[in-house]
Amino acid sequence: MLHSSLSYPLPTPEPGNLLEVAPGVRWLRLPLPYRLNHINVWALDDGEGWALVDTGARTEETVAVWERFLGTGPLQRPLTRVFITHMHPDHIGMAGWLTRRYDARMWISRLEYLSCRALVSDTCREAPAEALQFYREAGWDEAALEHYRVRFGNFGKHVHALPDSFRHLVDGQVIRIGRHDWEVVIGRGHSPEHACLYCPDLRLLISGDQVLPRISSNVSVYPTEPDADPMSDWMASLDTLQSRIPDDVLVLPSHNDCFHGLHARIAQLRQDQNAALSRLRDALEQPRRVPDTFAALFNKPVDGSDAMRLQLATGEAIACLNHLTYRGEIRKEIRDGVAWYQRTPSQRLQW
């Protein structure tokens, strides 16, 4: 298996401890209050102080870690800049707190910043009718819809108030951080404009959630853009990373451990996704609703009583279904307010 092509040259730091991964680059693992219980963040020597890449979610535990490490703590020197790979709460949650407390500027791509502001603005709002229609069409029952109503707007609870200004990250931009240049490589699919950072001198790639060694990133469609095709964006981004980043880098991911074997992992992610799409095509010989595709896509059933898992599975299933729809391989029909999907007649003859 291609997984065996990966190697992990570094020990895993205990949560809240620093580990040097290269000269001037420190690894800090922060706890998360989710099923995925940690995030890796990175401190880069920026000359007069430290630049951070990602920040952790807004929790009392995370605040305590940052208070211990910054100022008079192990990092000692001032905080110079805060780089954000993308807008999910485990990455951006503490950015506002850190930038205000230590008078630092946040660097982030524009779409990630604006998307985060939009989601945070949903805090305390009622679930919109369009969102409920989206999940009803996706085959959710009333119990699942009620869970969604209750949870709607929770995104902002793990995000400190965002800075009111930021420095824009763009694809191909080269940023001097301390003694080294880092190139911005934008990926899409998991989030709108995810920024990876590549340092040729140190042979390092901070991959964020675009490439993870042991899990695959969620690629979802959301009610705000129900006809999106993020799966095409995701696959194109894998191609971009493979063509622009050499295979001999040490990959610093947001979850799991640092690893060698970038191109092998990209090949595995692409292979796994294509296999899932193939299983989905086979399953759509007969008309099926979104929940009916879970077993084929994920090789296991999804517990509908687990609200977060159901939402993630639904979003990813629709991403795959939209992808095949745009390729003309399947068609969608609405019956009594619920979407049904089936392979097109020509595809049924070919497969």
Coordinates of C-alpha atoms in Angstrom, one line a residue:
M1 CA 0.0 0.0 0.0
L2 CA 1.1 3.6 -0.7
H3 CA 0.7 4.3 3.0
S4 CA 3.9 2.3 3.6
S5 CA 5.7 4.8 1.4
L6 CA 5.3 7.5 4.1
S7 CA 7.9 7.9 6.9
Y8 CA 7.6 9.8 10.2
P9 CA 11.0 11.1 11.2
L10 CA 10.0 13.0 14.3
P11 CA 8.5 12.1 17.7
T12 CA 5.0 13.5 18.5
P13 CA 5.2 16.3 21.0
E14 CA 3.0 16.0 24.0
P15 CA 0.0 18.5 23.9
G16 CA 1.3 21.9 25.0
N17 CA 5.0 21.1 24.4
L18 CA 7.3 22.5 21.8
L19 CA 9.5 20.4 19.4
E20 CA 12.0 21.8 16.9
V21 CA 11.4 20.3 13.5
A22 CA 14.1 22.4 11.6
P23 CA 16.3 25.4 12.5
G24 CA 13.9 28.2 13.6
V25 CA 10.7 26.1 13.2
R26 CA 8.9 24.8 16.3
W27 CA 5.9 22.4 16.4
L28 CA 3.2 22.9 19.1
R29 CA 0.3 20.5 19.4
L30 CA -2.9 22.1 20.8
P31 CA -5.9 20.2 22.2
L32 CA -9.2 20.4 20.5
P33 CA -12.7 19.7 22.0
Y34 CA -13.7 17.6 19.1
R35 CA -13.5 14.0 18.0
L36 CA -10.3 15.0 16.1
N37 CA -8.7 16.0 19.4
H38 CA -5.6 18.0 18.4
I39 CA -4.2 20.5 15.9
N40 CA -0.6 21.1 15.0
V41 CA 0.5 24.8 14.9
W42 CA 3.9 26.2 13.9
A43 CA 6.1 28.9 15.3
L44 CA 8.6 30.3 12.8
D45 CA 11.6 32.4 13.8
D46 CA 10.9 35.8 12.4
G47 CA 14.0 37.6 13.5
E48 CA 12.7 40.0 16.1
G49 CA 10.1 37.5 17.3
W50 CA 8.0 34.6 16.3
A51 CA 5.4 34.2 13.5
L52 CA 2.7 31.7 14.1
V53 CA 0.9 29.5 11.6
D54 CA -2.6 28.7 12.8
T55 CA -3.9 29.2 16.3
G56 CA -6.2 26.6 17.7
A57 CA -9.9 26.8 18.6
R58 CA -11.3 29.3 21.1
T59 CA -11.2 27.4 24.4
E60 CA -10.0 28.2 27.9
E61 CA -7.5 25.4 27.5
T62 CA -6.0 27.0 24.4
V63 CA -5.8 30.4 26.0
A64 CA -3.9 28.9 28.9
V65 CA -1.4 27.3 26.5
W66 CA -0.8 30.5 24.6
E67 CA -0.4 32.5 27.9
R68 CA 2.2 30.0 29.0
F69 CA 4.2 30.0 25.8
L70 CA 4.2 33.7 24.7
G71 CA 5.7 36.7 26.4
T72 CA 7.9 35.4 29.2
G73 CA 7.3 31.7 28.2
P74 CA 9.3 29.3 26.1
L75 CA 8.9 31.4 23.0
Q76 CA 9.9 34.5 24.9
R77 CA 10.3 37.0 22.0
P78 CA 7.3 39.0 20.7
L79 CA 4.7 37.7 18.4
T80 CA 5.3 39.3 15.0
R81 CA 2.6 37.9 12.7
V82 CA -0.2 35.3 12.6
F83 CA -0.6 33.3 9.4
I84 CA -3.9 31.4 8.9
T85 CA -4.1 28.5 6.5
H86 CA -7.9 28.6 6.4
M87 CA -11.0 29.7 8.2
H88 CA -12.1 26.6 10.2
P89 CA -12.3 27.3 14.0
D90 CA -9.5 25.0 14.9
H91 CA -7.2 27.1 12.7
I92 CA -8.5 30.6 13.1
G93 CA -10.2 30.5 16.4
M94 CA -7.6 32.3 18.5
A95 CA -6.4 34.7 15.8
G96 CA -8.4 37.7 17.1
W97 CA -7.2 37.1 20.6
L98 CA -3.6 36.7 19.7
T99 CA -3.4 39.6 17.3
R100 CA -5.0 42.0 19.7
R101 CA -3.1 40.9 22.8
Y102 CA 0.3 40.9 21.1
D103 CA -0.3 43.7 18.5
A104 CA 0.4 41.5 15.6
R105 CA -1.1 41.4 12.0
M106 CA -3.1 38.5 10.7
W107 CA -2.1 37.1 7.2
I108 CA -4.9 35.1 5.4
S109 CA -6.3 34.7 2.0
R110 CA -9.2 37.0 1.2
L111 CA -11.9 34.4 0.6
E112 CA -11.0 32.6 3.9
Y113 CA -11.3 35.9 5.8
L114 CA -14.6 36.9 4.3
S115 CA -16.0 33.4 4.6
C116 CA -15.2 33.3 8.2
R117 CA -16.8 36.6 8.9
A118 CA -20.0 35.4 7.1
L119 CA -20.2 32.3 9.2
V120 CA -19.4 34.0 12.5
S121 CA -22.3 36.5 11.7
D122 CA -24.7 33.5 11.9
T123 CA -24.1 33.3 15.6
C124 CA -27.5 33.5 17.4
R125 CA -29.4 33.5 14.1
E126 CA -32.2 31.0 13.4
A127 CA -31.5 28.4 10.8
P128 CA -32.6 29.9 7.4
A129 CA -35.3 28.3 5.4
E130 CA -33.0 27.7 2.5
A131 CA -30.6 25.6 4.7
L132 CA -33.5 23.5 6.1
Q133 CA -34.7 22.9 2.5
F134 CA -31.2 21.9 1.5
Y135 CA -31.0 19.2 4.2
R136 CA -34.6 18.1 3.7
E137 CA -33.9 17.6 0.0
A138 CA -30.8 15.6 1.1
G139 CA -33.1 13.1 2.9
W140 CA -32.8 14.2 6.5
D141 CA -35.7 13.3 8.8
E142 CA -37.3 15.8 11.2
A143 CA -35.2 14.7 14.1
A144 CA -32.0 15.5 12.2
L145 CA -33.4 18.8 11.0
E146 CA -34.3 19.7 14.6
H147 CA -30.7 19.0 15.7
Y148 CA -29.5 21.3 12.9
R149 CA -31.9 24.1 14.0
V150 CA -30.6 23.8 17.6
R151 CA -26.9 23.8 16.5
F152 CA -27.1 26.4 13.9
G153 CA -24.7 29.3 14.5
N154 CA -22.3 27.4 16.7
F155 CA -19.4 28.1 14.4
G156 CA -18.8 31.4 16.1
K157 CA -18.6 30.0 19.6
H158 CA -15.1 28.7 18.9
V159 CA -13.8 31.8 17.1
H160 CA -12.7 34.9 18.9
A161 CA -13.8 38.2 17.3
L162 CA -11.8 38.4 14.1
P163 CA -9.3 41.2 13.5
D164 CA -10.9 44.0 11.5
S165 CA -8.1 44.1 9.1
F166 CA -5.7 41.6 7.6
R167 CA -2.8 41.1 5.1
H168 CA -3.9 39.3 2.0
L169 CA -2.2 36.0 1.0
V170 CA -2.2 35.2 -2.7
D171 CA -1.0 32.2 -4.7
G172 CA 2.6 32.4 -5.7
Q173 CA 3.4 35.1 -3.2
V174 CA 6.9 34.8 -1.6
I175 CA 7.1 36.0 2.0
R176 CA 10.3 36.6 3.9
I177 CA 10.0 35.1 7.4
G178 CA 13.2 35.5 9.4
R179 CA 16.0 34.2 7.3
H180 CA 13.9 32.2 4.8
D181 CA 11.5 32.7 2.0
W182 CA 8.2 30.9 2.1
E183 CA 5.9 30.6 -1.0
V184 CA 2.1 30.6 -0.7
V185 CA 0.4 27.7 -2.5
I186 CA -3.3 28.0 -2.6
G187 CA -5.5 24.9 -2.6
R188 CA -9.3 24.5 -2.8
G189 CA -12.0 22.0 -2.0
H190 CA -11.7 21.6 1.7
S191 CA -12.1 25.4 2.1
P192 CA -12.4 28.2 -0.4
E193 CA -8.8 29.5 -0.6
H194 CA -6.6 27.4 1.7
A195 CA -3.0 28.7 2.0
C196 CA -0.1 26.2 2.3
L197 CA 3.4 27.6 2.9
Y198 CA 6.5 26.1 1.2
C199 CA 10.1 26.8 2.2
P200 CA 12.6 25.6 -0.5
D201 CA 15.6 26.4 1.8
L202 CA 14.4 24.2 4.6
R203 CA 12.6 21.7 2.4
L204 CA 9.4 22.1 4.4
L205 CA 5.7 22.3 3.4
I206 CA 3.2 23.5 5.9
S207 CA 0.2 21.7 4.3
G208 CA -2.6 22.7 6.7
D209 CA -5.6 20.4 5.9
Q210 CA -4.8 20.1 2.2
V211 CA -2.7 17.0 2.7
L212 CA -2.9 14.9 5.8
P213 CA -1.0 11.6 6.3
R214 CA -3.6 9.3 7.9
I215 CA -7.0 10.9 7.3
S216 CA -8.5 12.6 4.3
S217 CA -9.9 16.1 4.5
N218 CA -13.6 16.6 4.3
V219 CA -14.7 18.1 1.0
S220 CA -18.3 19.2 1.3
V221 CA -21.2 21.1 -0.3
Y222 CA -23.0 23.5 2.0
P223 CA -26.5 25.1 1.9
T224 CA -25.0 28.5 0.9
E225 CA -23.8 27.1 -2.5
P226 CA -25.9 23.9 -3.1
D227 CA -24.7 23.4 -6.7
A228 CA -21.0 23.8 -6.0
D229 CA -18.4 21.2 -7.3
P230 CA -15.7 21.4 -4.6
M231 CA -14.5 17.9 -5.6
S232 CA -13.2 19.2 -8.9
D233 CA -11.4 21.9 -7.0
W234 CA -9.9 19.4 -4.5
M235 CA -8.6 17.1 -7.2
A236 CA -7.1 20.0 -9.1
S237 CA -5.4 21.2 -5.9
L238 CA -3.8 17.8 -5.5
D239 CA -2.4 18.1 -9.0
T240 CA -1.1 21.6 -8.2
L241 CA 0.7 20.5 -5.1
Q242 CA 2.3 17.5 -6.9
S243 CA 3.5 19.7 -9.7
R244 CA 4.8 22.6 -7.6
I245 CA 6.2 20.9 -4.5
P246 CA 9.2 18.5 -4.7
D247 CA 8.7 15.0 -3.2
D248 CA 11.6 15.4 -0.7
V249 CA 10.0 18.0 1.5
L250 CA 9.1 17.3 5.1
V251 CA 5.3 17.8 5.3
L252 CA 4.0 19.6 8.4
P253 CA 0.3 18.8 8.5
S254 CA -2.4 20.3 10.7
H255 CA -3.3 16.9 12.1
N256 CA -1.4 13.6 12.7
D257 CA 2.4 13.7 12.4
C258 CA 5.1 15.3 10.2
F259 CA 6.0 13.0 7.3
H260 CA 8.0 12.3 4.2
G261 CA 6.4 11.0 1.1
L262 CA 4.2 13.9 -0.2
H263 CA 3.7 12.6 -3.7
A264 CA 2.9 9.1 -2.5
R265 CA 0.3 10.5 -0.2
I266 CA -1.2 12.7 -2.9
A267 CA -1.4 9.5 -5.1
Q268 CA -3.2 7.7 -2.3
L269 CA -5.7 10.5 -1.7
R270 CA -6.4 10.6 -5.5
Q271 CA -6.7 6.8 -5.7
D272 CA -9.0 6.6 -2.6
Q273 CA -11.3 9.3 -4.0
N274 CA -11.5 7.8 -7.4
A275 CA -12.4 4.4 -5.8
A276 CA -15.1 6.1 -3.8
L277 CA -16.6 7.7 -6.9
S278 CA -16.5 4.3 -8.6
R279 CA -18.4 2.6 -5.8
L280 CA -20.9 5.5 -5.9
R281 CA -21.5 4.9 -9.6
D282 CA -22.1 1.2 -9.0
A283 CA -24.6 2.1 -6.2
L284 CA -26.5 4.4 -8.5
E285 CA -27.6 1.6 -10.8
Q286 CA -30.9 2.2 -8.9
P287 CA -32.3 5.6 -7.7
R288 CA -30.9 6.5 -4.3
R289 CA -31.2 9.4 -1.8
V290 CA -28.1 11.0 -0.3
P291 CA -28.2 8.9 2.9
D292 CA -28.5 5.7 0.8
T293 CA -25.0 6.5 -0.7
F294 CA -23.1 6.6 2.6
A295 CA -22.3 2.9 2.8
A296 CA -20.8 3.0 -0.8
L297 CA -18.9 6.2 -0.3
F298 CA -17.5 5.6 3.2
N299 CA -17.5 1.8 3.3
K300 CA -19.5 2.0 6.5
P301 CA -22.9 3.3 7.7
V302 CA -23.2 6.7 9.2
D303 CA -25.0 7.1 12.6
G304 CA -27.8 9.5 11.9
S305 CA -28.1 10.4 15.6
D306 CA -24.5 11.9 15.5
A307 CA -25.4 15.3 14.2
M308 CA -22.0 16.5 13.3
R309 CA -21.0 13.2 11.6
L310 CA -24.3 13.2 9.6
Q311 CA -23.7 16.8 8.4
L312 CA -20.1 16.0 7.3
A313 CA -21.2 12.8 5.5
T314 CA -24.1 14.6 3.8
G315 CA -21.9 17.5 2.6
E316 CA -19.2 15.1 1.2
A317 CA -21.8 12.8 -0.4
I318 CA -23.4 15.8 -2.2
A319 CA -19.9 16.9 -3.3
C320 CA -19.4 13.6 -4.9
L321 CA -22.9 13.5 -6.4
N322 CA -22.6 17.0 -7.8
H323 CA -19.2 16.1 -9.3
L324 CA -20.7 13.1 -11.2
T325 CA -23.7 15.2 -12.2
Y326 CA -21.6 17.9 -13.8
R327 CA -19.7 15.1 -15.6
G328 CA -22.9 13.9 -17.1
E329 CA -22.6 10.5 -15.4
I330 CA -25.7 10.7 -13.1
R331 CA -28.9 12.7 -13.0
K332 CA -30.9 14.2 -10.1
E333 CA -34.7 14.2 -9.7
I334 CA -36.7 15.8 -7.0
R335 CA -39.6 13.7 -5.7
D336 CA -41.8 15.0 -2.9
G337 CA -39.1 17.4 -1.9
V338 CA -36.3 14.8 -1.7
A339 CA -33.5 14.4 -4.2
W340 CA -33.0 11.1 -5.9
Y341 CA -29.9 10.3 -8.0
Q342 CA -29.3 7.6 -10.6
R343 CA -26.8 6.8 -13.3
T344 CA -27.8 8.2 -16.7
P345 CA -28.9 5.6 -19.3
S346 CA -25.8 5.9 -21.4
Q347 CA -23.6 5.4 -18.3
R348 CA -25.6 2.3 -17.3
L349 CA -24.8 0.8 -20.7
Q350 CA -21.1 1.7 -20.4
W351 CA -20.3 0.4 -17.0

